[in-house]
Short mmCIF file of C-alpha atoms in Angstrom, two decimals:
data_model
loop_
_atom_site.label_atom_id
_atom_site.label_comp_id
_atom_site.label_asym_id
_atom_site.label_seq_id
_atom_site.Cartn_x
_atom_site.Cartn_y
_atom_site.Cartn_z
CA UNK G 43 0.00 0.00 0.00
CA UNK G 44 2.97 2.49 0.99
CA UNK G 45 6.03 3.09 -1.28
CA UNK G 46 7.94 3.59 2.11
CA UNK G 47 8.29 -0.09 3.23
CA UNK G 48 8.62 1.09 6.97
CA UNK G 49 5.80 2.87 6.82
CA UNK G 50 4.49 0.07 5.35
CA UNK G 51 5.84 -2.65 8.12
CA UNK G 52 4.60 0.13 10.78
CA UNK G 53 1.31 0.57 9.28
CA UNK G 54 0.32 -3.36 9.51
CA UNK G 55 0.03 -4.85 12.95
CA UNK G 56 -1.80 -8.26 14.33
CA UNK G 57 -4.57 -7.88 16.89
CA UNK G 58 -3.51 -9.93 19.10
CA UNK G 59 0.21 -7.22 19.48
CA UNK G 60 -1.62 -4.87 21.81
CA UNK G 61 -3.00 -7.06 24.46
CA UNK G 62 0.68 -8.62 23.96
CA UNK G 63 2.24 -5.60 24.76
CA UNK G 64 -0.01 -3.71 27.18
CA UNK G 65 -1.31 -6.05 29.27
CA UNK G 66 2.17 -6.84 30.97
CA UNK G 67 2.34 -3.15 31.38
CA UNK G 68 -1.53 -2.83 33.23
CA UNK G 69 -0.46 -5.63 35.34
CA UNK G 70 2.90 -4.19 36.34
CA UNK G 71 1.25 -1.20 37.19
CA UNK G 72 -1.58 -2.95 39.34
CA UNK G 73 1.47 -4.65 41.44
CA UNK G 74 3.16 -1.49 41.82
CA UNK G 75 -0.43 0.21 43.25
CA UNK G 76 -0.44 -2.71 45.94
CA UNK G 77 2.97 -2.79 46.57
CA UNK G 78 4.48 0.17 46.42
CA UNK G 79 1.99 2.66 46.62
CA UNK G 80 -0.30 1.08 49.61
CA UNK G 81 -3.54 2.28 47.90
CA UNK G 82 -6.52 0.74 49.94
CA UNK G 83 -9.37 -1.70 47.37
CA UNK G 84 -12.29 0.74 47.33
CA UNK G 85 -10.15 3.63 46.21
CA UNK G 86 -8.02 1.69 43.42
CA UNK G 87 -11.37 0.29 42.26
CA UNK G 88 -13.04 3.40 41.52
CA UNK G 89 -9.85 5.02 40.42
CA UNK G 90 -10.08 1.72 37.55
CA UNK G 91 -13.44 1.97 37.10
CA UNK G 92 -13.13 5.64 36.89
CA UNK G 93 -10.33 5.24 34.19
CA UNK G 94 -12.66 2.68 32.09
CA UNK G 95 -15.19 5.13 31.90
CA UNK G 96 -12.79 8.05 30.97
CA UNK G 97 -11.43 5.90 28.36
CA UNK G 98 -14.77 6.46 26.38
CA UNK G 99 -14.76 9.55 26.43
CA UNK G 100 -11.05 9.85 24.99
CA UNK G 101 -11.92 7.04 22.26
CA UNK G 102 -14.95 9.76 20.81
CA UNK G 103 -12.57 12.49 21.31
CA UNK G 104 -9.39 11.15 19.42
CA UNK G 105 -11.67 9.63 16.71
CA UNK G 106 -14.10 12.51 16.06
CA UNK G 107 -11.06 15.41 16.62
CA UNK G 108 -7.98 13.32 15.25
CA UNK G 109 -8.93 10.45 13.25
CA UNK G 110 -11.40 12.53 11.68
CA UNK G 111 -9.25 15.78 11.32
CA UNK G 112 -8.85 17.04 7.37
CA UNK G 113 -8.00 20.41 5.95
CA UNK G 114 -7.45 21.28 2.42
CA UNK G 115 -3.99 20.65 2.27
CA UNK G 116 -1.36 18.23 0.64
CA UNK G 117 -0.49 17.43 5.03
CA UNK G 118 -4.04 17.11 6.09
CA UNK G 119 -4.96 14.73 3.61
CA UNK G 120 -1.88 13.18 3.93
CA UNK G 121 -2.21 12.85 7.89
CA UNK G 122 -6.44 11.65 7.70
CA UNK G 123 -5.06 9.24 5.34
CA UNK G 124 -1.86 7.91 7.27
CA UNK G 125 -4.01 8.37 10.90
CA UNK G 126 -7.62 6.80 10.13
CA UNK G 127 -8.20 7.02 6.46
CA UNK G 128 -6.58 4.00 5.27
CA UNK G 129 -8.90 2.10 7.35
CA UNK G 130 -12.04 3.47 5.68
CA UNK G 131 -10.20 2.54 2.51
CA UNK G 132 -9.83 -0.87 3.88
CA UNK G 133 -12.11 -1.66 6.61
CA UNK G 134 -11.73 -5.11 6.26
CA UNK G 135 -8.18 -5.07 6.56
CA UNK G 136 -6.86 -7.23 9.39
CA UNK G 137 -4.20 -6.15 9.84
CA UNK G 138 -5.00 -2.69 9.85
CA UNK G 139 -7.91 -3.03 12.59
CA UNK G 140 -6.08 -2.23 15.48
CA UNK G 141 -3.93 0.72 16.74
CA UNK G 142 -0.64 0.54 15.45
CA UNK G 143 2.35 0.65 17.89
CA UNK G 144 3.84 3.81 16.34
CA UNK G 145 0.45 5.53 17.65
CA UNK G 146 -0.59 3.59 20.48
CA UNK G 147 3.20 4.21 22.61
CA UNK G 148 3.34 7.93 22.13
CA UNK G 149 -0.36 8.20 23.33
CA UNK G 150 0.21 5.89 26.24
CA UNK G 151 3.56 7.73 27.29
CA UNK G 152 1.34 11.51 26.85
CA UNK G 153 -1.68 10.03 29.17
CA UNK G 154 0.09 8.42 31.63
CA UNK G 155 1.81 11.58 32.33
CA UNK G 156 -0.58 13.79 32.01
CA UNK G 157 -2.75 11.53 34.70
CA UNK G 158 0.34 11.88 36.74
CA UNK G 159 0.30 15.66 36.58
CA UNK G 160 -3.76 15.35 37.27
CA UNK G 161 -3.38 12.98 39.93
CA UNK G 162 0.05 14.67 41.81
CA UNK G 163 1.82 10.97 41.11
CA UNK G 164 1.54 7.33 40.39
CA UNK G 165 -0.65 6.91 43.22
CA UNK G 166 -3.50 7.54 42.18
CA UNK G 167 -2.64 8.07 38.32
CA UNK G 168 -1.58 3.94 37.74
CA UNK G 169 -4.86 2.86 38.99
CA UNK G 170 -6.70 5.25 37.11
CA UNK G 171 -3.98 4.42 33.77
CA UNK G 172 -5.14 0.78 34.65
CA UNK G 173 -8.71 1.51 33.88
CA UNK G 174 -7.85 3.71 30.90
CA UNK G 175 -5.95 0.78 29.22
CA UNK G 176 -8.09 -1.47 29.45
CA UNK G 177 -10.53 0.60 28.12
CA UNK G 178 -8.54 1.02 25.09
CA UNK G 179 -8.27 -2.80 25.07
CA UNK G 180 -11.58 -3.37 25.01
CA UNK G 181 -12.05 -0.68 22.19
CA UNK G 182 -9.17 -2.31 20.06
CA UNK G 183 -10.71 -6.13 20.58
CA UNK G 184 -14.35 -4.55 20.19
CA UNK G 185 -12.99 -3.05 16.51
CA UNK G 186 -11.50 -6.10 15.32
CA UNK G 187 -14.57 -7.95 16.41
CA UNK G 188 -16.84 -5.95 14.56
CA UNK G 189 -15.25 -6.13 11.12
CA UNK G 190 -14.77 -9.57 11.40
CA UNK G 191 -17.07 -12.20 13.74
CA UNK G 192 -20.38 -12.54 13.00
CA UNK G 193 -22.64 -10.83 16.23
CA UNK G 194 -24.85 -13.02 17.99
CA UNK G 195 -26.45 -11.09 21.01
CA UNK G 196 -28.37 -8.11 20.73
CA UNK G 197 -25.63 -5.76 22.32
CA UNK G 198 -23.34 -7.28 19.63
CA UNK G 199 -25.34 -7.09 16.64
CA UNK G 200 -26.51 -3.10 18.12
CA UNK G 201 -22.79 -2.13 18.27
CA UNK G 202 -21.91 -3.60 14.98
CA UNK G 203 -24.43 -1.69 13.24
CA UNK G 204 -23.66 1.85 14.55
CA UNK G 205 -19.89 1.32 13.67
CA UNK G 206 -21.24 -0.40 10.20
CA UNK G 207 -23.26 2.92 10.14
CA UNK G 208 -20.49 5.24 10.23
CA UNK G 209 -18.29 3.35 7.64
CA UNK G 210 -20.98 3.18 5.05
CA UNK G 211 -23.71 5.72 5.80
CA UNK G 212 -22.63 8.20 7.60
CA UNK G 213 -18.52 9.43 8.79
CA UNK G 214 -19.66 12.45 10.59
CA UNK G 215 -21.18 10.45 13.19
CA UNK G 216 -21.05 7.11 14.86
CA UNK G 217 -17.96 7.87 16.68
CA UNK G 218 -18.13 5.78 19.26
CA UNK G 219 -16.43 1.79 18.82
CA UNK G 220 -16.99 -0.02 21.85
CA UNK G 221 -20.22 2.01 22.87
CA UNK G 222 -22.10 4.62 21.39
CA UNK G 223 -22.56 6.65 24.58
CA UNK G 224 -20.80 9.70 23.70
CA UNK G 225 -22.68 9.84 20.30
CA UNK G 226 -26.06 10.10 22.40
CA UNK G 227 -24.63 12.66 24.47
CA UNK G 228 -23.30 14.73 21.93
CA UNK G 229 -26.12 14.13 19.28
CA UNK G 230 -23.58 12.15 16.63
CA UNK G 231 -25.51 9.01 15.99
CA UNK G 232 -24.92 8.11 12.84
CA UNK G 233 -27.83 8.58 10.52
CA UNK G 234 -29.10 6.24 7.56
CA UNK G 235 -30.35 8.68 5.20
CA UNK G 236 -26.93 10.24 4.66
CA UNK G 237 -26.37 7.06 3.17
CA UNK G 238 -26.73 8.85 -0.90
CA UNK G 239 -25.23 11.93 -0.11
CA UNK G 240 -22.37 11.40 2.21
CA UNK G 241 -18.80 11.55 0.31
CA UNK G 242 -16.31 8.13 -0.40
CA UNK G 243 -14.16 7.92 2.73
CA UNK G 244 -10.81 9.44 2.26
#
């Protein structure tokens, strides 16, 4: 697909690489909450919990405001493109359903700090990075799952069908991957009759 064949090698990655990869981190960081940083249940429960939740709310964000970003020059396009677009290109792509490393790290590395900063230290910030991760594992497995397994239960089939939605009917909404929540909030459900007038995915 690239000419660059890094860019290329960077751009392809197998689903299974991010639980791989993070989940060793999430669990190191769990140890280091109970070890090291004496944080009672209750607290580092709702600091995860609270994490999961905030997780959402960053998916929406980073897809609507990143993923989504254009402008009407030779960089936008070529950033869309590089960032999200290749996926609407190729949705069925497996290799290309899941966050790339190249992406994923430098987010991680900016959020963990920033909770650090939010949270005055690892305290309170690893629980809370816990939650967020997992979040973003659940949104990465949820993708993958959607594209390519047939949905069986009603949540399935009803989460399927709003991403399905946004691919083919309508990319200014449907936001949301693992749950539509923020799109509810925000009034971005993705709507069928766009369906004829919405432009080809970039």
């Amino acid at each position: 697909m690239f000419e660059n064949e890094l860019l290329e090698k960077f751009s392809r990655i197998h689903p299974i690489t991010p639980f791989v990869v993070y989940l060793p981190i999430l669990a190191t960081a769990g140890y280091r909450s109970w070890a090291r940083h004496d944080i009672a249940l209750l607290p580092a429960v709702g600091m995860v919990v609270a994490g999961l939740f905030s997780w959402t709310l960053a998916e929406y964000g980073l897809h609507r405001s990143i993923f989504h970003w254009t402008n009407d020059t030779a960089f936008g396009r070529r950033f869309h493109f590089l960032a999200h677009g290749v996926h609407h290109e190729f949705p069925n792509d497996s290799d290309r359903l899941v966050m790339p490393l190249l992406t994923s790290v430098p987010l991680a590395v900016i959020f963990y700090t920033l909770f650090n900063l939010v949270f005055g230290g690892p305290r309170l910030a690893e629980p809370f990075f816990i939650g967020f991760g997992l979040g973003y594992l659940a949104y990465d497995g949820t993708h993958y799952a959607v594209h390519h397994f047939k949905q069986t239960t009603r949540l399935g089939k009803w989460i399927k069908r709003h991403h399905m939605l946004h691919h083919h009917a309508d990319h200014s909404g449907g936001f949301g991957v693992s749950s539509p929540l923020w799109d509810l909030v925000f009034g971005t459900m993705p709507q069928v009759k766009k369906l004829a007038t919405t432009r080809k995915p970039t």
